[in-house]
Amino acid sequence: METFEFTEHSHRRYNALTGEWVLVSPHRTKRPWQGKVEKPPVDDRPEYDPKCYLCPGNERIGGEKNPEYKDVYVFQNDFSALVPDIPDGDFIKGDLFRAESERGFCKVICFSPRHDLTIPEMEVDAIKKVVDLWQKEYKEIGGLDYINHVQIFENKGDIMGCSNPHPHGQIWAQTSVPGEPAKESIKQKEYFEKHGKTLLEDYVAEELASGERVLVENDHFVALVPFWANWPFETMIISKKAKQSLAELNEEEKLALADAYKKLTVMYDNLFEVSFPYSAGIHQAPTDGKDYPEWHLHMHFYPPLLRSASVKKFMVGYEMMANPQRDITAEQAAEKLRALPTVHFKEQ
Ligand code: H2U
Ligand code: ZN
């Protein structure tokens, strides 16, 4: 029998950050595709849309009017999933029924007054203002005594359930640490206790040494396809040095994060020459006032597209019932992304 090659043979890969596994089936990329094919969406947005609730000067659904903002703008979500004024309490019945009150709040961040732009089309200096605002919000919101976790994220594209194409992201802050960062907390702590260094500090060093999955590198950040990627073109942006959170970034580092964010999303848009949809989010230390030396700042990008602007990956069947599965390997995905021009296709 031939020897095992993970470029050719089905295998499972371990996600060191969450402790979960992904099934990788490289041989399956040869299978014919007879599934759903949709036309790519036409992107003909105006600079200003009088009907957009995020454009400057427009009225939102709650009745409030946006100011004539010039760069970034943040406001309380008019339909917040979490609200601050909830009494403490729980409902517990034996071992099987358990509920707890949860306090928090939600904000919306407009990345630009321009309705027609997205991160990959914005200037790095303008993206830096988004990073500045993330940092300010993380510090301020995280400083509230009942807020122990601040989730910053961006949903991009209507197939990701994004309700509006105006460039924007969200912040949901709450008392408990939610599922995904909680899993990463456990693994990072185990690693730190064993090695005296953060898991991602060692991981980034290994990735930079091999270069196989690296997409973008600047002085302070690396963008790469993680070894354990679930989504076909899943990526991460990771700080090179161990930083517990955005709060620790200086001006130069924030600019470097903006630079990596732009370069990565330009690659994404160039892959199928469309505005590439994804859900992205920042994972960082909880904000309960304790020290988290094991926590290492990073950003995840989970894009659903698989082989064209219209063919997306569904996490269904085996993925829903067992664990995620992918056909192209993380290395193949990195190779495809790396081969793309660094100039946005609209500017080529
Ligand atoms: P998406 O990122 O999923 O598009 O969500 C945009 C948010 O904007 C959504 O959470 C909020 C919605 O509640 N929103 C307002 O706060 N005010 C509005 O006038 C419309 C939408
Ligand atoms: Zn708009």
JSON list of N, CA, C and O in Angstrom, two decimals, residues 17-18 20 149 151 174 176-186 283 295:
[
{"chain": "A", "resi": 17, "resn": "LEU", "atom": "N", "xyz": [-7.03, 25.49, 17.90]},
{"chain": "A", "resi": 17, "resn": "LEU", "atom": "CA", "xyz": [-7.67, 26.60, 18.63]},
{"chain": "A", "resi": 17, "resn": "LEU", "atom": "C", "xyz": [-8.97, 26.21, 19.30]},
{"chain": "A", "resi": 17, "resn": "LEU", "atom": "O", "xyz": [-9.35, 26.78, 20.31]},
{"chain": "A", "resi": 18, "resn": "THR", "atom": "N", "xyz": [-9.68, 25.25, 18.69]},
{"chain": "A", "resi": 18, "resn": "THR", "atom": "CA", "xyz": [-10.99, 24.88, 19.25]},
{"chain": "A", "resi": 18, "resn": "THR", "atom": "C", "xyz": [-11.03, 23.44, 19.77]},
{"chain": "A", "resi": 18, "resn": "THR", "atom": "O", "xyz": [-11.95, 23.07, 20.49]},
{"chain": "A", "resi": 20, "resn": "GLU", "atom": "N", "xyz": [-11.54, 20.97, 17.79]},
{"chain": "A", "resi": 20, "resn": "GLU", "atom": "CA", "xyz": [-12.43, 20.23, 16.89]},
{"chain": "A", "resi": 20, "resn": "GLU", "atom": "C", "xyz": [-11.67, 19.71, 15.68]},
{"chain": "A", "resi": 20, "resn": "GLU", "atom": "O", "xyz": [-10.52, 20.06, 15.47]},
{"chain": "A", "resi": 149, "resn": "HIS", "atom": "N", "xyz": [-17.56, 40.37, 27.60]},
{"chain": "A", "resi": 149, "resn": "HIS", "atom": "CA", "xyz": [-17.12, 39.97, 26.25]},
{"chain": "A", "resi": 149, "resn": "HIS", "atom": "C", "xyz": [-17.64, 40.94, 25.21]},
{"chain": "A", "resi": 149, "resn": "HIS", "atom": "O", "xyz": [-18.82, 41.30, 25.22]},
{"chain": "A", "resi": 151, "resn": "GLN", "atom": "N", "xyz": [-17.91, 41.28, 21.16]},
{"chain": "A", "resi": 151, "resn": "GLN", "atom": "CA", "xyz": [-17.76, 40.62, 19.85]},
{"chain": "A", "resi": 151, "resn": "GLN", "atom": "C", "xyz": [-17.92, 41.64, 18.74]},
{"chain": "A", "resi": 151, "resn": "GLN", "atom": "O", "xyz": [-19.00, 42.18, 18.52]},
{"chain": "A", "resi": 174, "resn": "GLN", "atom": "N", "xyz": [-21.72, 41.57, 25.91]},
{"chain": "A", "resi": 174, "resn": "GLN", "atom": "CA", "xyz": [-22.58, 40.87, 26.87]},
{"chain": "A", "resi": 174, "resn": "GLN", "atom": "C", "xyz": [-21.83, 40.42, 28.12]},
{"chain": "A", "resi": 174, "resn": "GLN", "atom": "O", "xyz": [-20.60, 40.54, 28.20]},
{"chain": "A", "resi": 176, "resn": "SER", "atom": "N", "xyz": [-21.73, 37.19, 29.50]},
{"chain": "A", "resi": 176, "resn": "SER", "atom": "CA", "xyz": [-20.98, 35.93, 29.45]},
{"chain": "A", "resi": 176, "resn": "SER", "atom": "C", "xyz": [-20.11, 35.85, 28.20]},
{"chain": "A", "resi": 176, "resn": "SER", "atom": "O", "xyz": [-20.32, 36.57, 27.23]},
{"chain": "A", "resi": 177, "resn": "VAL", "atom": "N", "xyz": [-19.13, 34.96, 28.24]},
{"chain": "A", "resi": 177, "resn": "VAL", "atom": "CA", "xyz": [-18.28, 34.73, 27.08]},
{"chain": "A", "resi": 177, "resn": "VAL", "atom": "C", "xyz": [-18.99, 33.68, 26.21]},
{"chain": "A", "resi": 177, "resn": "VAL", "atom": "O", "xyz": [-19.22, 32.57, 26.66]},
{"chain": "A", "resi": 178, "resn": "PRO", "atom": "N", "xyz": [-19.35, 34.03, 24.96]},
{"chain": "A", "resi": 178, "resn": "PRO", "atom": "CA", "xyz": [-20.10, 33.10, 24.12]},
{"chain": "A", "resi": 178, "resn": "PRO", "atom": "C", "xyz": [-19.26, 31.92, 23.63]},
{"chain": "A", "resi": 178, "resn": "PRO", "atom": "O", "xyz": [-18.04, 31.88, 23.82]},
{"chain": "A", "resi": 179, "resn": "GLY", "atom": "N", "xyz": [-19.94, 30.97, 23.00]},
{"chain": "A", "resi": 179, "resn": "GLY", "atom": "CA", "xyz": [-19.38, 29.66, 22.65]},
{"chain": "A", "resi": 179, "resn": "GLY", "atom": "C", "xyz": [-18.03, 29.62, 21.93]},
{"chain": "A", "resi": 179, "resn": "GLY", "atom": "O", "xyz": [-17.11, 28.95, 22.38]},
{"chain": "A", "resi": 180, "resn": "GLU", "atom": "N", "xyz": [-17.90, 30.32, 20.81]},
{"chain": "A", "resi": 180, "resn": "GLU", "atom": "CA", "xyz": [-16.67, 30.20, 20.00]},
{"chain": "A", "resi": 180, "resn": "GLU", "atom": "C", "xyz": [-15.43, 30.70, 20.76]},
{"chain": "A", "resi": 180, "resn": "GLU", "atom": "O", "xyz": [-14.46, 29.96, 20.90]},
{"chain": "A", "resi": 181, "resn": "PRO", "atom": "N", "xyz": [-15.47, 31.94, 21.26]},
{"chain": "A", "resi": 181, "resn": "PRO", "atom": "CA", "xyz": [-14.29, 32.37, 22.04]},
{"chain": "A", "resi": 181, "resn": "PRO", "atom": "C", "xyz": [-14.09, 31.55, 23.31]},
{"chain": "A", "resi": 181, "resn": "PRO", "atom": "O", "xyz": [-12.94, 31.38, 23.74]},
{"chain": "A", "resi": 182, "resn": "ALA", "atom": "N", "xyz": [-15.15, 31.02, 23.87]},
{"chain": "A", "resi": 182, "resn": "ALA", "atom": "CA", "xyz": [-14.99, 30.19, 25.08]},
{"chain": "A", "resi": 182, "resn": "ALA", "atom": "C", "xyz": [-14.20, 28.93, 24.77]},
{"chain": "A", "resi": 182, "resn": "ALA", "atom": "O", "xyz": [-13.32, 28.52, 25.54]},
{"chain": "A", "resi": 183, "resn": "LYS", "atom": "N", "xyz": [-14.46, 28.31, 23.60]},
{"chain": "A", "resi": 183, "resn": "LYS", "atom": "CA", "xyz": [-13.70, 27.12, 23.20]},
{"chain": "A", "resi": 183, "resn": "LYS", "atom": "C", "xyz": [-12.22, 27.48, 23.03]},
{"chain": "A", "resi": 183, "resn": "LYS", "atom": "O", "xyz": [-11.33, 26.75, 23.46]},
{"chain": "A", "resi": 184, "resn": "GLU", "atom": "N", "xyz": [-11.98, 28.63, 22.36]},
{"chain": "A", "resi": 184, "resn": "GLU", "atom": "CA", "xyz": [-10.60, 29.05, 22.11]},
{"chain": "A", "resi": 184, "resn": "GLU", "atom": "C", "xyz": [-9.87, 29.41, 23.40]},
{"chain": "A", "resi": 184, "resn": "GLU", "atom": "O", "xyz": [-8.66, 29.23, 23.51]},
{"chain": "A", "resi": 185, "resn": "SER", "atom": "N", "xyz": [-10.62, 29.92, 24.36]},
{"chain": "A", "resi": 185, "resn": "SER", "atom": "CA", "xyz": [-10.05, 30.25, 25.66]},
{"chain": "A", "resi": 185, "resn": "SER", "atom": "C", "xyz": [-9.43, 29.01, 26.31]},
{"chain": "A", "resi": 185, "resn": "SER", "atom": "O", "xyz": [-8.31, 29.05, 26.82]},
{"chain": "A", "resi": 186, "resn": "ILE", "atom": "N", "xyz": [-10.18, 27.92, 26.28]},
{"chain": "A", "resi": 186, "resn": "ILE", "atom": "CA", "xyz": [-9.73, 26.67, 26.91]},
{"chain": "A", "resi": 186, "resn": "ILE", "atom": "C", "xyz": [-8.43, 26.19, 26.26]},
{"chain": "A", "resi": 186, "resn": "ILE", "atom": "O", "xyz": [-7.44, 25.89, 26.93]},
{"chain": "A", "resi": 283, "resn": "HIS", "atom": "N", "xyz": [-11.55, 37.88, 17.56]},
{"chain": "A", "resi": 283, "resn": "HIS", "atom": "CA", "xyz": [-11.50, 37.19, 18.84]},
{"chain": "A", "resi": 283, "resn": "HIS", "atom": "C", "xyz": [-10.37, 37.76, 19.68]},
{"chain": "A", "resi": 283, "resn": "HIS", "atom": "O", "xyz": [-9.24, 37.88, 19.20]},
{"chain": "A", "resi": 295, "resn": "TRP", "atom": "N", "xyz": [-4.35, 34.72, 25.82]},
{"chain": "A", "resi": 295, "resn": "TRP", "atom": "CA", "xyz": [-5.19, 35.19, 24.71]},
{"chain": "A", "resi": 295, "resn": "TRP", "atom": "C", "xyz": [-4.37, 35.92, 23.66]},
{"chain": "A", "resi": 295, "resn": "TRP", "atom": "O", "xyz": [-3.59, 36.80, 23.97]}
]
